[in-house]
Amino acid sequence: MPNRLIKIYNKFFNFIEISKSTYPLFFFRTGLSIFCLVKIYILHENYLTFFGQYGITQWVISKFSDYLFLPHIGDISIFLSNILAISTNDATILVIHLFYIFCGLMCIGFLTRFSTFVCFYIHLALMNTGGGIMYGVDTFTQIALFYALFFPLGSTYSFDSLIGITKYRSESLSAGISIRMMQIQLCIVYFITAVDKCKGHQWLNGEAMWRSVTLNIWNNHSFYWLANFPLVSLLFGYFVLIIEFGYAFFMWMKGIRVIWLFLIVSLHVGIGIVMGMWCFASIMIFLSLFAFGDDVVNDIKFYCNRKAAKFPPITSV
Amino acid sequence: MKALRRILILLHFFIIILGVSGLKVLRNPVFVNLLSVYNSFTNTNGNFSFFAPNVGDDYSLNLKGYGVSKFDENMTLFPETNNETRLRYRTLLWHFFSGDKDMMALCSRSWAIFCMNKDLSLDKVVVSIYENSYPSMSEYRKGKRLSANLVYESVIDAK
């Protein structure tokens, strides 16, 4: 038994600890920082309504949390308002502008580790303060920011490597581990989502798809015609389940993952179009592209090279 | 360093698997709390059951404001400036019903105070939340349509 466990342990770490090119980390750093910036900017007309002292959920209530040690916009704002002698509302706006600045720094890779930490911290504070308005997009942004704290984001095409704070590497073990961590995390997420969907009856009889697209909350398009075509709804429901279940398995298979990445991207584009959840769709597409994009590019290159070798170009003598 | 990295990776995935699977292996409240704290910071081992196991109904909020010489039936507490803002307001109502009764009372009070701060002439706000009950596909074909049922009401007086 211990031998078997050691074998599994070694196999697991042989799989995790591989060297990979670092350019996906550049994609991750710039993409995540731009996404964070856009996601918060979209709410700019309602900053004080969502996160202000007298917003829809006032600080006295949002502070009423299980964990008082979690960062809260109220604490940061009161601290800033005391030292800068400004109102708490101005301090709240200042915190959000600081978030923008550090997203910018993270994007160019300047003091990458520190700027990533500040982004992580402020985003956590925003989530804790506006708890009621947070949904999947914020969960996945926080997951990405958490991983970003440990990823070597400053080692590739960054200002830090330009001025010598970090050393530029085109390939590294830590890049490989980072990508593997995200791959496993996403596979777990999609697998668990699919399992939970199968626990209910709606995804298996087509009702879930019908309800998903007709909920008032989306208010984008009218899909009531779907009631006359229950088979379409049923098939789409199964399609979602197959894609989510399959993600955990087929994304590891050379060649097939090209198709699966396309399918998962299509699914999220569909969510964007039908439900108008473009922010959620974007972060999920972004994370999948980061996690499996490099492997898919390699698969496509391999396929193209094989095709080129099979049919060499006709050269003149 | 390598050993520490490996331990942390194993621990991280162990916590994720425990969290997402819902297994009650560690019933000790200390462990449960630790998992919860880990999730509060990382969100990695939380609940990923989006639209699962079933797709529930959604809610709509109605606010009525009363003042000395004022009655406002269509108060716009939530300015829906764009699609994302609208989604977030509706999310608020979903979260509202996942809390306990005390939390509901606190939240509705908070919304009412927000309204009163926006319009100082108000001295009473009635918060009503309706659950939108959706027909199934076969019910829709038979002519049944969406109906809204009052599921929560609270009167908040300024005095």
Coordinates of C-alpha atoms in Angstrom, one line a residue:
Chain A
M1 CA 0.0 0.0 0.0
P2 CA 2.7 2.6 0.9
N3 CA 4.5 1.7 -2.3
R4 CA 1.4 2.3 -4.3
L5 CA 0.8 5.6 -2.5
I6 CA 4.4 6.7 -3.3
K7 CA 3.9 5.7 -6.9
I8 CA 0.7 7.8 -7.1
Y9 CA 2.5 10.7 -5.3
N10 CA 5.4 10.5 -7.8
K11 CA 3.1 10.3 -10.8
F12 CA 1.1 13.3 -9.6
F13 CA 4.2 15.5 -9.2
N14 CA 5.8 14.3 -12.4
F15 CA 2.6 15.5 -14.0
I16 CA 2.5 18.8 -12.1
E17 CA 6.2 19.7 -12.2
I18 CA 6.9 20.2 -15.8
S19 CA 8.7 23.0 -17.6
K20 CA 6.6 25.2 -19.8
S21 CA 7.0 28.4 -21.8
T22 CA 6.2 31.5 -19.9
Y23 CA 4.2 33.4 -22.5
P24 CA 0.9 32.2 -21.1
L25 CA 1.8 33.9 -17.9
F26 CA 2.1 37.2 -19.8
F27 CA -1.3 36.6 -21.2
F28 CA -2.6 35.8 -17.7
R29 CA -1.1 38.9 -16.1
T30 CA -2.2 41.4 -18.7
G31 CA -5.6 39.7 -19.3
L32 CA -6.5 39.5 -15.6
S33 CA -5.5 43.1 -14.8
I34 CA -7.4 44.5 -17.8
F35 CA -10.4 42.3 -16.9
C36 CA -10.4 43.5 -13.3
L37 CA -10.2 47.1 -14.4
V38 CA -13.0 46.8 -16.9
K39 CA -15.2 44.8 -14.5
I40 CA -15.0 47.4 -11.8
Y41 CA -15.2 50.3 -14.3
I42 CA -18.6 49.0 -15.6
L43 CA -20.0 49.8 -12.1
H44 CA -18.5 53.3 -11.9
E45 CA -21.8 55.1 -11.9
N46 CA -22.8 53.1 -8.8
Y47 CA -19.6 52.9 -6.7
L48 CA -21.1 54.6 -3.7
T49 CA -24.4 52.8 -4.1
F50 CA -22.6 49.4 -4.0
F51 CA -19.6 50.1 -1.8
G52 CA -20.3 53.4 0.0
Q53 CA -20.9 53.9 3.7
Y54 CA -24.6 54.7 3.0
G55 CA -25.0 52.5 0.0
I56 CA -27.7 49.9 -0.5
T57 CA -26.0 47.6 2.0
Q58 CA -24.5 50.0 4.6
W59 CA -21.1 49.3 6.1
V60 CA -22.6 48.5 9.6
I61 CA -24.4 45.6 7.9
S62 CA -21.8 44.4 5.5
K63 CA -19.3 44.5 8.4
F64 CA -21.6 42.0 10.2
S65 CA -19.7 39.0 8.8
D66 CA -18.5 35.7 10.2
Y67 CA -14.9 36.8 9.8
L68 CA -14.0 40.2 11.0
F69 CA -10.5 39.9 9.8
L70 CA -11.5 39.9 6.2
P71 CA -10.7 43.3 4.5
H72 CA -13.5 45.7 4.2
I73 CA -13.8 48.8 2.1
G74 CA -15.1 50.6 5.1
D75 CA -12.0 50.0 7.2
I76 CA -9.7 51.1 4.3
S77 CA -11.8 54.2 3.6
I78 CA -12.0 55.3 7.2
F79 CA -8.2 54.8 7.5
L80 CA -7.6 56.9 4.4
S81 CA -10.2 59.5 5.4
N82 CA -8.4 60.0 8.7
I83 CA -4.9 60.4 7.4
L84 CA -5.9 62.5 4.3
A85 CA -8.7 64.4 6.0
I86 CA -11.3 63.6 3.3
S87 CA -14.8 62.3 3.5
T88 CA -15.4 58.6 3.6
N89 CA -17.2 58.8 0.3
D90 CA -14.1 60.4 -1.3
A91 CA -11.9 57.8 0.4
T92 CA -14.1 55.0 -1.1
I93 CA -13.7 56.4 -4.6
L94 CA -9.9 56.8 -3.9
V95 CA -9.7 53.1 -2.9
I96 CA -11.3 52.1 -6.2
H97 CA -8.9 54.4 -8.1
L98 CA -6.0 52.8 -6.3
F99 CA -7.3 49.5 -7.5
Y100 CA -7.2 50.9 -11.1
I101 CA -3.6 52.1 -10.6
F102 CA -2.4 48.8 -9.3
C103 CA -4.2 46.9 -12.0
G104 CA -2.2 49.1 -14.5
L105 CA 1.0 48.3 -12.6
M106 CA 0.2 44.6 -12.7
C107 CA -0.5 44.8 -16.4
I108 CA 2.9 46.3 -17.3
G109 CA 4.6 44.0 -14.7
F110 CA 6.0 46.7 -12.5
L111 CA 6.6 45.6 -8.9
T112 CA 4.4 42.7 -10.0
R113 CA 4.2 40.7 -6.8
F114 CA 3.3 43.7 -4.7
S115 CA 0.8 45.2 -7.2
T116 CA -0.8 41.8 -7.6
F117 CA -1.1 41.5 -3.8
V118 CA -2.8 45.0 -3.6
C119 CA -5.2 44.0 -6.4
F120 CA -6.0 40.8 -4.6
Y121 CA -6.5 42.6 -1.3
I122 CA -8.8 45.4 -2.7
H123 CA -10.8 42.9 -4.7
L124 CA -11.3 40.8 -1.6
A125 CA -12.4 43.9 0.3
L126 CA -14.9 44.8 -2.6
M127 CA -16.3 41.3 -2.4
N128 CA -16.7 41.4 1.3
T129 CA -18.3 44.9 1.3
G130 CA -20.7 44.3 -1.6
G131 CA -21.4 40.7 -0.7
G132 CA -25.0 40.8 -1.9
I133 CA -24.2 41.9 -5.4
M134 CA -21.4 39.4 -6.0
Y135 CA -21.8 36.4 -8.3
G136 CA -19.8 33.9 -10.3
V137 CA -17.7 36.5 -12.1
D138 CA -16.3 37.8 -8.8
T139 CA -15.6 34.3 -7.4
F140 CA -13.5 33.4 -10.5
T141 CA -11.7 36.8 -10.5
Q142 CA -10.8 36.2 -6.9
I143 CA -9.6 32.7 -7.7
A144 CA -7.5 34.0 -10.5
L145 CA -6.0 36.8 -8.3
F146 CA -5.3 34.3 -5.5
Y147 CA -3.3 32.1 -8.0
A148 CA -1.7 35.2 -9.4
L149 CA -0.1 35.8 -6.0
F150 CA 2.0 32.7 -6.4
F151 CA 2.6 32.6 -10.2
P152 CA 5.9 34.0 -11.5
L153 CA 4.1 36.8 -13.4
G154 CA 7.0 39.1 -13.3
S155 CA 9.4 36.8 -15.2
T156 CA 7.9 37.3 -18.6
Y157 CA 7.7 40.4 -20.7
S158 CA 7.5 42.6 -17.7
F159 CA 8.9 45.9 -16.6
D160 CA 10.4 44.1 -13.6
S161 CA 12.6 41.9 -15.9
L162 CA 13.5 45.0 -17.9
I163 CA 15.0 46.8 -14.9
G164 CA 16.4 43.7 -13.4
I165 CA 14.1 43.1 -10.4
T166 CA 13.3 39.6 -11.9
K167 CA 15.1 37.5 -14.4
Y168 CA 13.4 37.0 -17.8
R169 CA 12.8 33.3 -18.6
S170 CA 11.3 32.0 -21.8
E171 CA 10.6 28.6 -20.1
S172 CA 10.4 27.6 -16.5
L173 CA 9.3 25.0 -14.1
S174 CA 7.2 27.4 -12.1
A175 CA 5.4 28.4 -15.2
G176 CA 4.5 24.8 -15.8
I177 CA 3.3 24.3 -12.2
S178 CA 1.2 27.5 -12.5
I179 CA -0.5 26.4 -15.7
R180 CA -1.1 22.9 -14.2
M181 CA -2.7 24.4 -11.1
M182 CA -5.1 26.3 -13.1
Q183 CA -5.9 23.4 -15.4
I184 CA -6.7 21.1 -12.4
Q185 CA -8.8 23.9 -10.7
L186 CA -10.9 24.4 -13.8
C187 CA -11.4 20.7 -14.3
I188 CA -12.6 20.4 -10.8
V189 CA -15.0 23.4 -11.2
Y190 CA -16.6 22.1 -14.4
F191 CA -16.8 18.5 -13.2
I192 CA -18.5 19.5 -9.9
T193 CA -20.9 21.9 -11.7
A194 CA -21.9 19.1 -14.0
V195 CA -22.4 16.6 -11.2
D196 CA -24.5 19.1 -9.3
K197 CA -26.7 19.7 -12.4
C198 CA -27.3 16.0 -12.7
K199 CA -28.6 15.8 -9.1
G200 CA -31.6 17.8 -10.2
H201 CA -34.3 16.8 -12.7
Q202 CA -34.5 20.0 -14.7
W203 CA -31.2 19.5 -16.6
L204 CA -32.3 16.0 -17.6
N205 CA -35.8 16.9 -18.9
G206 CA -35.0 20.1 -20.7
E207 CA -36.8 22.4 -18.2
A208 CA -33.5 23.9 -16.9
M209 CA -32.6 25.3 -20.3
W210 CA -36.1 26.7 -20.8
R211 CA -36.0 28.4 -17.4
S212 CA -32.5 29.6 -17.8
V213 CA -33.3 31.6 -20.9
T214 CA -36.7 32.8 -19.9
L215 CA -35.9 34.2 -16.5
N216 CA -36.8 37.8 -16.1
I217 CA -33.4 38.6 -14.8
W218 CA -31.8 38.4 -18.3
N219 CA -34.4 40.5 -20.0
N220 CA -32.4 40.3 -23.3
H221 CA -34.3 38.2 -25.8
S222 CA -37.6 36.4 -25.8
F223 CA -37.2 32.7 -25.8
Y224 CA -40.8 31.7 -25.1
W225 CA -41.0 30.1 -28.5
L226 CA -38.8 27.4 -27.0
A227 CA -41.9 25.9 -25.3
N228 CA -43.1 24.6 -28.6
F229 CA -39.8 22.8 -29.2
P230 CA -39.1 20.9 -26.0
L231 CA -36.6 18.6 -27.8
V232 CA -34.4 21.6 -28.6
S233 CA -34.3 22.6 -24.9
L234 CA -33.6 19.0 -23.9
L235 CA -30.7 18.7 -26.4
F236 CA -29.2 22.0 -25.3
G237 CA -29.4 20.8 -21.7
Y238 CA -27.5 17.6 -22.5
F239 CA -25.1 19.6 -24.6
V240 CA -24.2 21.7 -21.6
L241 CA -23.8 18.7 -19.4
I242 CA -21.6 16.9 -21.9
I243 CA -19.3 19.9 -22.4
E244 CA -18.9 20.4 -18.6
F245 CA -18.4 16.8 -17.8
G246 CA -16.1 16.3 -20.8
Y247 CA -14.0 19.2 -19.8
A248 CA -12.4 17.3 -17.0
F249 CA -11.4 14.4 -19.3
F250 CA -11.1 15.6 -22.9
M251 CA -9.0 18.7 -22.1
W252 CA -6.2 16.3 -21.3
M253 CA -6.4 14.5 -24.6
K254 CA -4.2 15.6 -27.4
G255 CA -6.1 16.8 -30.4
I256 CA -9.6 16.5 -28.8
R257 CA -8.9 19.4 -26.5
V258 CA -8.8 21.7 -29.6
I259 CA -12.4 20.8 -30.2
W260 CA -13.3 20.9 -26.4
L261 CA -11.7 24.4 -26.0
F262 CA -13.8 25.6 -28.9
L263 CA -16.9 24.0 -27.4
I264 CA -16.4 25.6 -23.9
V265 CA -15.7 29.0 -25.5
S266 CA -18.9 28.6 -27.6
L267 CA -20.8 27.7 -24.5
H268 CA -19.7 30.8 -22.7
V269 CA -20.2 33.0 -25.8
G270 CA -23.7 31.6 -25.8
I271 CA -24.2 32.6 -22.1
G272 CA -23.0 36.1 -23.0
I273 CA -25.4 36.4 -25.9
V274 CA -28.5 34.8 -24.4
M275 CA -28.1 35.9 -20.8
G276 CA -26.1 39.0 -21.3
M277 CA -23.6 37.8 -18.7
W278 CA -20.6 39.0 -20.7
C279 CA -18.4 39.6 -17.7
F280 CA -18.9 36.0 -16.4
A281 CA -18.5 34.6 -19.9
S282 CA -15.2 36.6 -20.4
I283 CA -13.5 35.5 -17.2
M284 CA -14.4 31.8 -17.9
I285 CA -13.1 32.0 -21.5
F286 CA -10.0 33.8 -20.3
L287 CA -9.2 31.2 -17.7
S288 CA -9.7 28.3 -20.1
L289 CA -7.5 30.0 -22.7
F290 CA -4.8 30.6 -20.2
A291 CA -5.0 27.0 -18.8
F292 CA -5.2 25.1 -22.0
G293 CA -4.4 27.7 -24.7
D294 CA -0.7 26.7 -25.0
D295 CA -1.5 23.0 -25.2
V296 CA -4.1 23.7 -27.9
V297 CA -1.6 25.9 -29.9
N298 CA 1.0 23.1 -29.7
D299 CA -1.6 20.6 -30.8
I300 CA -2.5 22.7 -33.8
K301 CA 1.2 23.2 -34.7
F302 CA 1.8 19.5 -34.4
Y303 CA -1.2 18.8 -36.7
C304 CA 0.0 21.4 -39.2
N305 CA 3.6 20.0 -39.2
R306 CA 2.3 16.5 -39.7
K307 CA 0.2 17.6 -42.6
A308 CA 3.2 19.5 -44.1
A309 CA 5.4 16.4 -43.7
K310 CA 2.7 14.3 -45.4
F311 CA 2.3 16.7 -48.3
P312 CA 5.6 18.4 -48.9
P313 CA 5.5 21.5 -51.1
I314 CA 6.4 21.0 -54.7
T315 CA 9.8 22.6 -55.4
S316 CA 11.2 23.4 -58.8
V317 CA 14.4 21.7 -59.9
Chain B
M1 CA 11.8 24.3 -0.7
K2 CA 10.7 21.6 -3.1
A3 CA 9.2 19.6 -0.2
L4 CA 7.3 22.6 1.1
R5 CA 6.0 23.4 -2.3
R6 CA 4.7 19.9 -2.7
I7 CA 3.1 19.9 0.7
L8 CA 1.3 23.2 0.0
I9 CA 0.1 22.0 -3.4
L10 CA -1.3 18.7 -1.9
L11 CA -2.9 20.6 1.0
H12 CA -4.5 23.1 -1.4
F13 CA -6.0 20.4 -3.6
F14 CA -7.1 18.4 -0.6
I15 CA -9.0 21.5 0.7
I16 CA -10.5 22.1 -2.7
I17 CA -11.7 18.5 -3.0
L18 CA -13.1 18.6 0.6
G19 CA -14.9 21.9 0.0
V20 CA -16.4 21.2 -3.4
S21 CA -17.4 17.6 -2.8
G22 CA -19.4 18.6 0.3
L23 CA -17.9 15.6 2.1
K24 CA -18.3 15.9 5.8
V25 CA -15.1 14.1 6.6
L26 CA -13.9 16.7 9.0
R27 CA -16.8 17.3 11.3
N28 CA -14.7 19.0 13.8
P29 CA -15.9 22.7 13.9
V30 CA -12.3 23.8 13.9
F31 CA -11.6 22.1 10.6
V32 CA -14.9 23.3 9.2
N33 CA -14.0 26.9 10.2
L34 CA -10.5 26.5 8.7
L35 CA -12.1 25.4 5.4
S36 CA -14.5 28.3 5.5
V37 CA -11.7 30.8 6.2
Y38 CA -9.6 29.4 3.3
N39 CA -12.6 29.8 1.0
S40 CA -13.2 33.4 2.2
F41 CA -9.8 34.3 1.0
T42 CA -9.3 32.2 -2.1
N43 CA -12.8 31.2 -3.3
T44 CA -11.2 28.0 -4.6
N45 CA -13.1 25.5 -2.5
G46 CA -16.4 27.2 -2.5
N47 CA -19.7 26.4 -4.1
F48 CA -19.6 26.1 -7.9
S49 CA -23.2 25.0 -8.4
F50 CA -24.3 27.6 -10.8
F51 CA -27.8 26.9 -12.0
A52 CA -27.6 23.5 -10.2
P53 CA -29.2 21.2 -9.3
N54 CA -32.2 23.1 -10.6
V55 CA -32.8 26.6 -12.0
G56 CA -34.8 28.5 -9.3
D57 CA -37.3 31.3 -9.7
D58 CA -36.1 34.9 -9.6
Y59 CA -37.4 37.9 -7.7
S60 CA -38.4 41.5 -8.3
L61 CA -38.3 44.3 -5.8
N62 CA -40.9 46.9 -5.3
L63 CA -40.4 50.0 -3.1
K64 CA -43.1 52.4 -2.1
G65 CA -42.1 55.6 -0.4
Y66 CA -44.5 57.7 1.7
G67 CA -43.8 61.3 2.9
V68 CA -45.7 64.1 4.5
S69 CA -47.0 65.3 1.1
K70 CA -45.5 62.6 -1.1
F71 CA -46.4 59.1 -2.4
D72 CA -43.9 57.5 -4.7
E73 CA -45.0 54.1 -6.0
N74 CA -42.2 53.6 -8.5
M75 CA -39.2 54.5 -6.5
T76 CA -36.0 53.7 -8.4
L77 CA -33.7 52.5 -5.7
F78 CA -31.6 50.7 -8.2
P79 CA -30.6 52.8 -11.2
E80 CA -30.0 50.1 -13.8
T81 CA -27.4 51.9 -15.9
N82 CA -26.2 48.9 -17.8
N83 CA -26.8 45.2 -18.1
E84 CA -24.1 44.3 -15.5
T85 CA -25.6 46.6 -12.9
R86 CA -29.0 45.1 -13.5
L87 CA -27.6 41.6 -13.0
R88 CA -26.0 42.6 -9.8
Y89 CA -29.2 44.1 -8.4
R90 CA -31.1 40.9 -9.2
T91 CA -28.3 38.9 -7.6
L92 CA -28.8 40.9 -4.4
L93 CA -32.4 39.6 -4.2
W94 CA -31.1 36.0 -4.7
H95 CA -28.6 36.5 -1.8
F96 CA -31.4 38.1 0.2
F97 CA -33.3 34.8 0.4
S98 CA -30.3 32.8 1.2
G99 CA -29.8 34.6 4.5
D100 CA -31.7 34.2 7.8
K101 CA -34.7 36.3 8.9
D102 CA -32.6 38.7 10.9
M103 CA -30.3 39.3 8.0
M104 CA -33.4 39.9 5.7
A105 CA -34.7 42.5 8.2
L106 CA -31.4 44.2 8.3
C107 CA -31.1 44.3 4.5
S108 CA -34.6 45.6 3.9
R109 CA -34.0 48.3 6.6
S110 CA -30.7 49.2 4.8
W111 CA -32.5 49.6 1.5
A112 CA -35.2 51.8 3.1
I113 CA -32.6 54.0 4.7
F114 CA -30.9 54.3 1.4
C115 CA -34.2 55.5 -0.2
M116 CA -34.7 58.0 2.7
N117 CA -31.2 59.3 2.3
K118 CA -31.9 59.8 -1.4
D119 CA -35.2 61.5 -0.8
L120 CA -35.3 63.4 2.5
S121 CA -39.0 64.0 2.3
L122 CA -39.8 60.3 2.8
D123 CA -40.6 59.1 6.3
K124 CA -41.9 55.6 5.4
V125 CA -40.8 53.0 2.9
V126 CA -42.5 49.7 2.1
V127 CA -40.2 47.0 0.8
S128 CA -42.0 44.3 -1.1
I129 CA -40.3 41.3 -2.8
Y130 CA -42.2 39.2 -5.4
E131 CA -41.2 35.8 -6.5
N132 CA -41.6 35.3 -10.2
S133 CA -43.1 31.8 -10.7
Y134 CA -42.3 30.4 -14.1
P135 CA -44.5 27.9 -15.9
S136 CA -43.0 24.7 -17.2
M137 CA -42.8 24.3 -21.0
S138 CA -46.0 22.1 -21.1
E139 CA -47.8 24.5 -18.8
Y140 CA -46.8 27.4 -21.0
R141 CA -48.2 25.6 -24.0
K142 CA -51.5 25.2 -22.1
G143 CA -51.7 28.9 -21.6
K144 CA -50.2 29.4 -18.1
R145 CA -48.0 32.5 -17.8
L146 CA -45.5 34.0 -15.4
S147 CA -47.0 35.0 -12.1
A148 CA -45.6 37.1 -9.3
N149 CA -46.3 36.2 -5.7
L150 CA -45.5 38.4 -2.7
V151 CA -43.0 36.6 -0.6
Y152 CA -41.6 39.3 1.7
E153 CA -42.9 42.7 2.9
S154 CA -41.6 45.1 5.4
V155 CA -42.6 48.6 6.5
I156 CA -39.8 50.8 7.6
D157 CA -40.7 54.0 9.4
A158 CA -38.2 56.8 9.8
K159 CA -39.3 57.5 13.3

